[in-house]
CSV table of C-alpha atoms in Angstrom, one decimal:
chain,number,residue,atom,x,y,z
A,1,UNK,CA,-35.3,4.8,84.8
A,2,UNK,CA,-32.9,7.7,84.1
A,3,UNK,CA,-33.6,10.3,81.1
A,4,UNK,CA,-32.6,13.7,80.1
A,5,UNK,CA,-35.5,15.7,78.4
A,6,UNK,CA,-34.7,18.9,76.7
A,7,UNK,CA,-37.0,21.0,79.0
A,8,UNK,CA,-36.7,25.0,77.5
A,9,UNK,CA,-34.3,26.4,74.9
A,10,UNK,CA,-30.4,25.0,75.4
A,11,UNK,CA,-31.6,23.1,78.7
A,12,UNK,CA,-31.5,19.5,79.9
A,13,UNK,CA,-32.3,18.0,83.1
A,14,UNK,CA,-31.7,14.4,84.3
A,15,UNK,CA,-35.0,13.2,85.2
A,16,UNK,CA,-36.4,9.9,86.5
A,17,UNK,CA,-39.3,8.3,84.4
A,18,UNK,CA,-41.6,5.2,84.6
A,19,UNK,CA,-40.4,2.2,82.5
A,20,UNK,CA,-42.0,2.3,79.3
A,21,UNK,CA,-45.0,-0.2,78.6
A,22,UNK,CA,-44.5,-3.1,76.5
A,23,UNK,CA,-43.7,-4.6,74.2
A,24,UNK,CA,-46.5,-4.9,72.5
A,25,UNK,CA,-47.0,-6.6,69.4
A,26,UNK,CA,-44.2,-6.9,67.2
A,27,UNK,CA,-42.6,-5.2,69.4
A,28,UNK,CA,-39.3,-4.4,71.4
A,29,UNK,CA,-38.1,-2.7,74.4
A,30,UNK,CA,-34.6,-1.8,74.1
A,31,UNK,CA,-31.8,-1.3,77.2
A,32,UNK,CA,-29.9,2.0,75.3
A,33,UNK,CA,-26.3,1.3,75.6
A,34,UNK,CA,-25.1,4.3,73.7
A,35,UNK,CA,-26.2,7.4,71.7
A,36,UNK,CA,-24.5,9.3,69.5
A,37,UNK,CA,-25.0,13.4,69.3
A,38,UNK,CA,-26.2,14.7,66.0
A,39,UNK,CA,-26.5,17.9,64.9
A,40,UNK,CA,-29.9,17.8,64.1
A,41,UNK,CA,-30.6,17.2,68.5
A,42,UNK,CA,-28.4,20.2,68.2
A,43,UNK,CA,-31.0,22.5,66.6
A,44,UNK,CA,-34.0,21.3,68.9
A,45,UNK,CA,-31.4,22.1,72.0
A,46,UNK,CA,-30.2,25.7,70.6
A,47,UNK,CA,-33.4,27.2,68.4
A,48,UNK,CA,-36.1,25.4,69.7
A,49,UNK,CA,-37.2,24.4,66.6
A,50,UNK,CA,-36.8,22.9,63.0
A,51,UNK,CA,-37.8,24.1,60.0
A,52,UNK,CA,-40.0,26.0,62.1
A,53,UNK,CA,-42.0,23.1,63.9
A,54,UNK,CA,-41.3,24.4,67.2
A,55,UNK,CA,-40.1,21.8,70.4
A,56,UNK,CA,-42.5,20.1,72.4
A,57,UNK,CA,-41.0,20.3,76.2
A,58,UNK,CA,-40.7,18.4,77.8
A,59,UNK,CA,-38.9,16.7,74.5
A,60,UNK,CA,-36.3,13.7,74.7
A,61,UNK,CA,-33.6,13.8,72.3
A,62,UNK,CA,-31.3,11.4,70.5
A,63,UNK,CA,-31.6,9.6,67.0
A,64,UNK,CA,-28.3,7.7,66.8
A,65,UNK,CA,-29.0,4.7,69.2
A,66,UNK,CA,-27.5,1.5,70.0
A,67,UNK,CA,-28.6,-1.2,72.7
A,68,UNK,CA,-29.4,-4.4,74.0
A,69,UNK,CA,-32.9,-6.4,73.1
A,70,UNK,CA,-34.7,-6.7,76.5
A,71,UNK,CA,-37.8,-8.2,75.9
A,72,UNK,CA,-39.4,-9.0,73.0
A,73,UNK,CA,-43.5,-9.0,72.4
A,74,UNK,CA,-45.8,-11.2,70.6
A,75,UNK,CA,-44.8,-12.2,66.9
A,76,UNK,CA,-41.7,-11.2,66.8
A,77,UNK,CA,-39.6,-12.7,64.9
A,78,UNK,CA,-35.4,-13.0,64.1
A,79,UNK,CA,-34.6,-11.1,67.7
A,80,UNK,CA,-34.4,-12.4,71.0
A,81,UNK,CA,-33.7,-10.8,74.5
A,82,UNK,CA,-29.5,-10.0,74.6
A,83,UNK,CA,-29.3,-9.0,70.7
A,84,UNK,CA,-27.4,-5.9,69.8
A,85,UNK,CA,-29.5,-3.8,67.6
A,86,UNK,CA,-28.9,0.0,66.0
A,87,UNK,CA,-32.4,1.4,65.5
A,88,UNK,CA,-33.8,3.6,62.4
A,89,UNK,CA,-35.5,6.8,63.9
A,90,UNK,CA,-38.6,7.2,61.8
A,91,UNK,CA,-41.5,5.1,62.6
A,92,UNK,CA,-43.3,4.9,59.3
A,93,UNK,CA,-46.9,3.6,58.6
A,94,UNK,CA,-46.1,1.1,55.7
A,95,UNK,CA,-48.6,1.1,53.5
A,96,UNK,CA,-49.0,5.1,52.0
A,97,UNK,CA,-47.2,5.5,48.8
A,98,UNK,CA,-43.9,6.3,49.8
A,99,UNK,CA,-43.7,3.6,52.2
A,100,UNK,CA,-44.6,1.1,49.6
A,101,UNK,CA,-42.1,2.4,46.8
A,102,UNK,CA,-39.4,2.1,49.8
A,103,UNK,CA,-39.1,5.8,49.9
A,104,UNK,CA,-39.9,5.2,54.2
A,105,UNK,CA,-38.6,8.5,54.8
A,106,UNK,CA,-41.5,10.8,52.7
A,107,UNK,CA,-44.1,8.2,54.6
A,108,UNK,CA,-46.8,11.0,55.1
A,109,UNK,CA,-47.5,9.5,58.8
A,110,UNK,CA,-44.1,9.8,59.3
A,111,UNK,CA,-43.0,10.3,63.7
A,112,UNK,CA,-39.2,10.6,64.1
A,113,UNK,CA,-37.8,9.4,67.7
A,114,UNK,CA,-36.5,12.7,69.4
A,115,UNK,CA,-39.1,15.1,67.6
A,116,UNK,CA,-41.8,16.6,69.1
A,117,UNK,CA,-44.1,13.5,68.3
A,118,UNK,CA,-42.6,10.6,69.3
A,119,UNK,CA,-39.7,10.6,72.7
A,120,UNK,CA,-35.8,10.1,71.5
A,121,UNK,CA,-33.5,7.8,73.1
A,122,UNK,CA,-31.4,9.6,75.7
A,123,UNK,CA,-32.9,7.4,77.9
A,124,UNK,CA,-32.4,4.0,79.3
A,125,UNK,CA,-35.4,2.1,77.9
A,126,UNK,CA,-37.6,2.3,74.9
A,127,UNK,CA,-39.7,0.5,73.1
A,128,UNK,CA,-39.6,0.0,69.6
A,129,UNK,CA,-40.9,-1.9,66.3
A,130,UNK,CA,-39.1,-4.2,65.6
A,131,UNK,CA,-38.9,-4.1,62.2
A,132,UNK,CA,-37.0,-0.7,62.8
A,133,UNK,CA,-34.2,-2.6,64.9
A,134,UNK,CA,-30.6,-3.7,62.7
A,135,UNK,CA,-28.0,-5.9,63.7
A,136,UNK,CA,-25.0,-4.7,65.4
A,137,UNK,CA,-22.0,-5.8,63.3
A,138,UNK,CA,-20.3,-8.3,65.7
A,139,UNK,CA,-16.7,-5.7,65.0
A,140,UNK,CA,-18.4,-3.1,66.4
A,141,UNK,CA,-18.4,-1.5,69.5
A,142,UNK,CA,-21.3,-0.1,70.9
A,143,UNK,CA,-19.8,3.4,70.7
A,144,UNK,CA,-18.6,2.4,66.6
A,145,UNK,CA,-22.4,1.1,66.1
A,146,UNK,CA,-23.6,4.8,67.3
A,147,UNK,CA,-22.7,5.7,63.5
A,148,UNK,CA,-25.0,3.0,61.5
A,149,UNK,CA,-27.6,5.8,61.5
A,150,UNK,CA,-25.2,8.8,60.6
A,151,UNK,CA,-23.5,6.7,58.1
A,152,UNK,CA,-27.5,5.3,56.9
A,153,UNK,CA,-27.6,9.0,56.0
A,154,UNK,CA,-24.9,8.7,53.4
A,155,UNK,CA,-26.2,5.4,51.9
A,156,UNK,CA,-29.3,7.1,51.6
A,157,UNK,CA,-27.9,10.0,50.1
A,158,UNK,CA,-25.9,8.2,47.6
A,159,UNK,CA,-29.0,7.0,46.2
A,160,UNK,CA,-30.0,10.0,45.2
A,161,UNK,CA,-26.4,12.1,44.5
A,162,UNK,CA,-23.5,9.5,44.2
A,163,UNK,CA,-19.9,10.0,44.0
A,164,UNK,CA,-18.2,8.1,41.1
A,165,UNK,CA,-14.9,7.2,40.4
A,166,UNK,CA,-12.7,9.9,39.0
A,167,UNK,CA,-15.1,12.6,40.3
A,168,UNK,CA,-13.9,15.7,42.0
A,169,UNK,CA,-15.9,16.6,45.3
A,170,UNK,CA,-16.1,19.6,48.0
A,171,UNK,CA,-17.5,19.5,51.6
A,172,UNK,CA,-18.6,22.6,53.3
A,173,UNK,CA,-18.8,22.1,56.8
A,174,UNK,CA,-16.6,19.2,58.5
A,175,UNK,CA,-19.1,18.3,61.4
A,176,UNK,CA,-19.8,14.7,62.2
A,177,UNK,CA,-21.8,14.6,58.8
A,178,UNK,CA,-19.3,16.2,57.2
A,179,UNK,CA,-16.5,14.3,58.4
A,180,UNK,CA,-18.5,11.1,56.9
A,181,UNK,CA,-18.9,12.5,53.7
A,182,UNK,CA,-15.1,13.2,53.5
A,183,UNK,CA,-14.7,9.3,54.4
A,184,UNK,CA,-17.7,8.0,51.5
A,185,UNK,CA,-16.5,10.3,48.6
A,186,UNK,CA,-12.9,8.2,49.7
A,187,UNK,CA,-14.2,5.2,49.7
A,188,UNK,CA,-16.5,5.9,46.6
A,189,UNK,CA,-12.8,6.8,44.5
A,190,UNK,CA,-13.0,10.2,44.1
A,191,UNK,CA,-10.3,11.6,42.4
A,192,UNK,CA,-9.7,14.6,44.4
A,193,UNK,CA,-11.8,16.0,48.3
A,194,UNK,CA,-11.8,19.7,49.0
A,195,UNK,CA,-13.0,20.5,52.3
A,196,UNK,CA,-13.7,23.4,54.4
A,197,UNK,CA,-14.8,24.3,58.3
A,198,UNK,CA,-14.8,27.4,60.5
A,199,UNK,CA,-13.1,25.2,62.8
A,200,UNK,CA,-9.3,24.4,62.7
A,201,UNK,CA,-9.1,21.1,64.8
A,202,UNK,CA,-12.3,20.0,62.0
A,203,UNK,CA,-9.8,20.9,59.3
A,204,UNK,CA,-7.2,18.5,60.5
A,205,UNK,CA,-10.2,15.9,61.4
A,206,UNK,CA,-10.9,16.2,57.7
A,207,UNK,CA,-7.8,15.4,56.4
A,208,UNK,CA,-7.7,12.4,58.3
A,209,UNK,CA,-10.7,11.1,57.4
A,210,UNK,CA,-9.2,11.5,53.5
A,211,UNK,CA,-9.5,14.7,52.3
A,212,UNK,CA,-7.1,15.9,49.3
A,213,UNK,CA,-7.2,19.6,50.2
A,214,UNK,CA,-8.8,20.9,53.9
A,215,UNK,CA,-8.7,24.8,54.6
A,216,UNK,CA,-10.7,27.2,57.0
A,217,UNK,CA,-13.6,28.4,55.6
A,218,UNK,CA,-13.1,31.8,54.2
A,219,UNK,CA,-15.3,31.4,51.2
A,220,UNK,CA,-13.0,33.5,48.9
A,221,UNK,CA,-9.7,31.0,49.6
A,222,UNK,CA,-12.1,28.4,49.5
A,223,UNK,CA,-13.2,28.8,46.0
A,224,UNK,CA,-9.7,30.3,44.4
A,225,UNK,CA,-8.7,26.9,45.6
A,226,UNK,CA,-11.7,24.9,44.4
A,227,UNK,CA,-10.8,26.8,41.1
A,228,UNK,CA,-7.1,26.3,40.8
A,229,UNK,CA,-7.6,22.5,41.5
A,230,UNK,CA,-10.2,22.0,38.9
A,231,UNK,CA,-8.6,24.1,35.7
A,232,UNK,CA,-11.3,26.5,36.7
A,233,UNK,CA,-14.2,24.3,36.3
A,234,UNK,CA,-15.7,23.2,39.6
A,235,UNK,CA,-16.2,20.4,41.1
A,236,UNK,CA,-18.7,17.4,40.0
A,237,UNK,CA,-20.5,17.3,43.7
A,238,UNK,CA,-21.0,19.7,46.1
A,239,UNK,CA,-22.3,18.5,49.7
A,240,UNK,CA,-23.0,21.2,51.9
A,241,UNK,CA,-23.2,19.6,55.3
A,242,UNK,CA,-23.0,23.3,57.4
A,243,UNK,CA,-26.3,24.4,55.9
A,244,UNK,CA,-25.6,27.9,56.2
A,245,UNK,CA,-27.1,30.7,53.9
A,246,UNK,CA,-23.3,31.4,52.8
A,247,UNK,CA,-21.9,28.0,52.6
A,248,UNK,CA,-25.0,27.0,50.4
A,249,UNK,CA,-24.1,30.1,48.2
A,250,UNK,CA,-20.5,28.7,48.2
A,251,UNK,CA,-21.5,25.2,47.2
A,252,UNK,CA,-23.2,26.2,44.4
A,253,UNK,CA,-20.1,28.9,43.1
A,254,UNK,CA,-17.9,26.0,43.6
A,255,UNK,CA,-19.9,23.3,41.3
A,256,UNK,CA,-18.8,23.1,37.7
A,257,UNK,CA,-21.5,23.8,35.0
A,258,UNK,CA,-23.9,20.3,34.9
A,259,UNK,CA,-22.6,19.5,38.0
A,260,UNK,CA,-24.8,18.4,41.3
A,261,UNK,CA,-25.1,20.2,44.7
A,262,UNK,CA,-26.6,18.6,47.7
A,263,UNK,CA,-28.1,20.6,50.5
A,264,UNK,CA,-27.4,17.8,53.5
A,265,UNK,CA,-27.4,20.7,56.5
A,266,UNK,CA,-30.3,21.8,57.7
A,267,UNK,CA,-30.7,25.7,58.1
A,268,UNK,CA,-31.0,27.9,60.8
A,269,UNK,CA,-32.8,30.4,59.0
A,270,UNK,CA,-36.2,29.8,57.9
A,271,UNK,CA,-36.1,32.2,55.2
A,272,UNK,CA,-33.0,33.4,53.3
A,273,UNK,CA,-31.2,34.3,49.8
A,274,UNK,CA,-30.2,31.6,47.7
A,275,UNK,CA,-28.4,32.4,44.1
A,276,UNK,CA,-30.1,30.4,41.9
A,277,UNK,CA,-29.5,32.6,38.7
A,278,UNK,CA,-26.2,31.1,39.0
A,279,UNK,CA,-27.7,27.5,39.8
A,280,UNK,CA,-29.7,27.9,36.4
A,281,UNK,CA,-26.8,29.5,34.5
A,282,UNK,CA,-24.5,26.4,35.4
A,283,UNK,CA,-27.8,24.0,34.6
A,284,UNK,CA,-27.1,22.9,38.3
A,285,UNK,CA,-29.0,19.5,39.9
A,286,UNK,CA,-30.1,20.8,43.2
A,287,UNK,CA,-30.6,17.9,45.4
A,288,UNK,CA,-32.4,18.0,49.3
A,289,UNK,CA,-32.1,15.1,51.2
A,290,UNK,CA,-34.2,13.9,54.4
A,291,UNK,CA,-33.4,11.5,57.0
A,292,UNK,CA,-31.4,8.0,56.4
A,293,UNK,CA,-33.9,5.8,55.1
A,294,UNK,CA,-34.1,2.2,56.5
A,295,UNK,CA,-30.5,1.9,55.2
A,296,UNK,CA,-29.1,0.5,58.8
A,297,UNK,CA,-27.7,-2.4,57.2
A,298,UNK,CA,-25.4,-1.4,55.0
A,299,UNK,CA,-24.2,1.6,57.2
A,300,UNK,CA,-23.3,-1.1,59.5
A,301,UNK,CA,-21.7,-3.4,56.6
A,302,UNK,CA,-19.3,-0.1,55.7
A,303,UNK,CA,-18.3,0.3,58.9
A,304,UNK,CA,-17.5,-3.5,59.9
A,305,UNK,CA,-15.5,-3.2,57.2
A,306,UNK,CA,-13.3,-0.6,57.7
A,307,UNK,CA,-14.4,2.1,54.6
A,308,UNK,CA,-15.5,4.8,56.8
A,309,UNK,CA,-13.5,5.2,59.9
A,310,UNK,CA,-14.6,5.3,63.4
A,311,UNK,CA,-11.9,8.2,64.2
A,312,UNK,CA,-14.1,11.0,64.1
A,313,UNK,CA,-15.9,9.6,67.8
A,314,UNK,CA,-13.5,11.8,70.1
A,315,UNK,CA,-15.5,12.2,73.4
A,316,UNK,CA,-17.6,9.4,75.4
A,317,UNK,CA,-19.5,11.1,78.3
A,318,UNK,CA,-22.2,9.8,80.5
A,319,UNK,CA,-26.1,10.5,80.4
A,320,UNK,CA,-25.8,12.7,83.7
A,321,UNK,CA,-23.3,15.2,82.0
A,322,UNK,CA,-25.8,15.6,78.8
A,323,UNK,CA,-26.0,19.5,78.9
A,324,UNK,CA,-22.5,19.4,79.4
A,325,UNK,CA,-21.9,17.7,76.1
A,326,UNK,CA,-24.7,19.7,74.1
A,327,UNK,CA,-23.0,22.9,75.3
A,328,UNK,CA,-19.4,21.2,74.5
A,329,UNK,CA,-20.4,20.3,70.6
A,330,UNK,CA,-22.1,24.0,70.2
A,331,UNK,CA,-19.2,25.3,71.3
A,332,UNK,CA,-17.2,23.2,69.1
A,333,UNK,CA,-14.4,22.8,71.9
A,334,UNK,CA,-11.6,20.8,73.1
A,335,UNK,CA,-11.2,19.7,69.6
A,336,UNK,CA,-14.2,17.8,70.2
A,337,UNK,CA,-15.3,15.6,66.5
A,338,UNK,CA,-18.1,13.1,67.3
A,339,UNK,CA,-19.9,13.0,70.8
A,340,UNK,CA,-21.4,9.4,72.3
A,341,UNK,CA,-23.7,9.9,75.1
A,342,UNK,CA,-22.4,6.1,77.3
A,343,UNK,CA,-25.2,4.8,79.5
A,344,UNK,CA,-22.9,2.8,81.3
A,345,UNK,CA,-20.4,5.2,82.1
């Protein structure tokens, strides 16, 4: 079977591979029909590492999987061969303390699918649990159902940091996550969305996906406007989804005294300056957030029905052209938004 490993820093080869073994036990092999590109593959490709656990080449990347049940194994239950099924990245033990509080995503035996530890999904085949497996909504394409996990993010971020009706809300950093964020503070009611990217054609994205206010990111403009739009108070939520040393500074200048900022990014850096002097003299909630959660399901149940838009997919490219696309989203060209890897292009 076909696969792309990531096989040295900002370098992917096509590559042929044995068919994975299995299933075993309640387990699943999967055919991949689609993955989506996230930004998180996009650090293993470019640095090599994250939050400096370094990349174990050859390494096979890709979290945001759809496909097709191929087989099933012994005791599996509620899927049969020719399902449609997204699939949660983390393989979790079940049983440590997190696990069993349903916080799946601190398990402390935690292997994510396109780490180091465990192989991604740019692939064809792959064998999974199949309690990790959600149903495709039938709506959905299979390049649509590439968000579930993207989206499974947000649900899982809104248990932690919500947006509530009335509330006033600024994104930093109109990626793919970003974008979605932009679309759930929307759906959520927020009164007013202020966004910001380096990018112009993410600017415009942003606006479409239901942003009040959408500028280039000069952080000065950026928070005179934040300012002028909230009396000079901040905003309620801050969401940095860039998670660059001076976007996380911005967030936290543009949140309003008792207000909440969210570090969703991950950072490049390893070590760096944060203000919090300012954090503590606005009595700030600084919130981190880690992976999505389990929270396939009602990713897919937003997106079936219509509150976050699929618009933000622009580009569809086979797995052969793979470096092609990493070097396309890192570039952040021809206006590309959200990148699907198609296996059956």
């Amino acid at each position: 079977m076909r696969s792309v490993p990531l096989v040295a820093p900002r370098r992917l080869e096509l590559a042929e591979q044995k068919m994975p073994e299995g299933p075993g036990p309640g387990e699943v092999l999967v055919r991949v029909k689609a993955v989506g590109l996230c930004g998180s593959d996009l650090h293993w490709w470019n640095e090599g590492n994250i939050h400096g656990t370094p990349a174990a080449y050859p390494q096979i990347l890709g979290h945001e999987p759809v496909g097709e049940v191929a087989e099933t194994g012994a005791g599996v239950r509620g899927l049969k061969p020719g399902d449609r099924v997204a699939i949660e990245p983390s393989l979790t033990c079940g049983h440590c303390e997190f696990c069993l509080a349903g916080r799946h995503n601190l398990c402390v035996r935690s292997r994510f699918m396109g780490g180091p530890d465990a192989a991604g999904f740019l692939q064809e085949y792959r064998v999974v649990p199949a309690h990790n497996c959600d149903p495709v909504p039938a709506r959905l394409t299979w390049h649509e159902a590439t968000l579930m996990e993207p989206v499974a993010v947000w649900v899982h971020i809104y248990e932690l940091a919500p947006v509530t009706m009335q509330q006033t809300v600024a994104v930093l950093g109109c990626g793919p996550i970003g974008l979605l964020g932009v679309a759930m503070a929307r759906a959520a009611g927020a009164e007013m969305i202020l966004a910001c990217d380096k990018a112009p054609h993410r600017v415009e994205m942003a606006r479409r996906m239901g942003a009040h206010v959408a500028l280039e990111a000069r952080p000065g403009d950026f928070l005179d406007v934040v300012m002028q739009a909230t009396r000079g108070l901040g905003v309620d939520v801050a969401y940095d989804a860039a998670g660059a040393p001076e976007s996380i500074q911005l967030g936290i200048q543009c949140t309003k005294a008792g207000g909440r900022f969210v570090l969703v990014g991950i950072p490049e850096p390893l070590h760096f300056e944060v203000d919090l002097h300012t954090a503590m003299a606005k009595e700030l909630r600084l919130q981190m957030i880690k992976r999505s959660n389990h929270k396939g399901r009602a990713a897919g149940a937003l997106l079936e029905a219509g509150r976050i838009p699929a618009s933000l997919i622009t580009h569809a490219l086979p797995l052969e052209a793979a470096q092609e696309g990493f070097e396309m989203v890192h570039g952040r060209a021809d206006g590309v938004g959200k990148l699907i890897f198609d296996l059956e292009l």
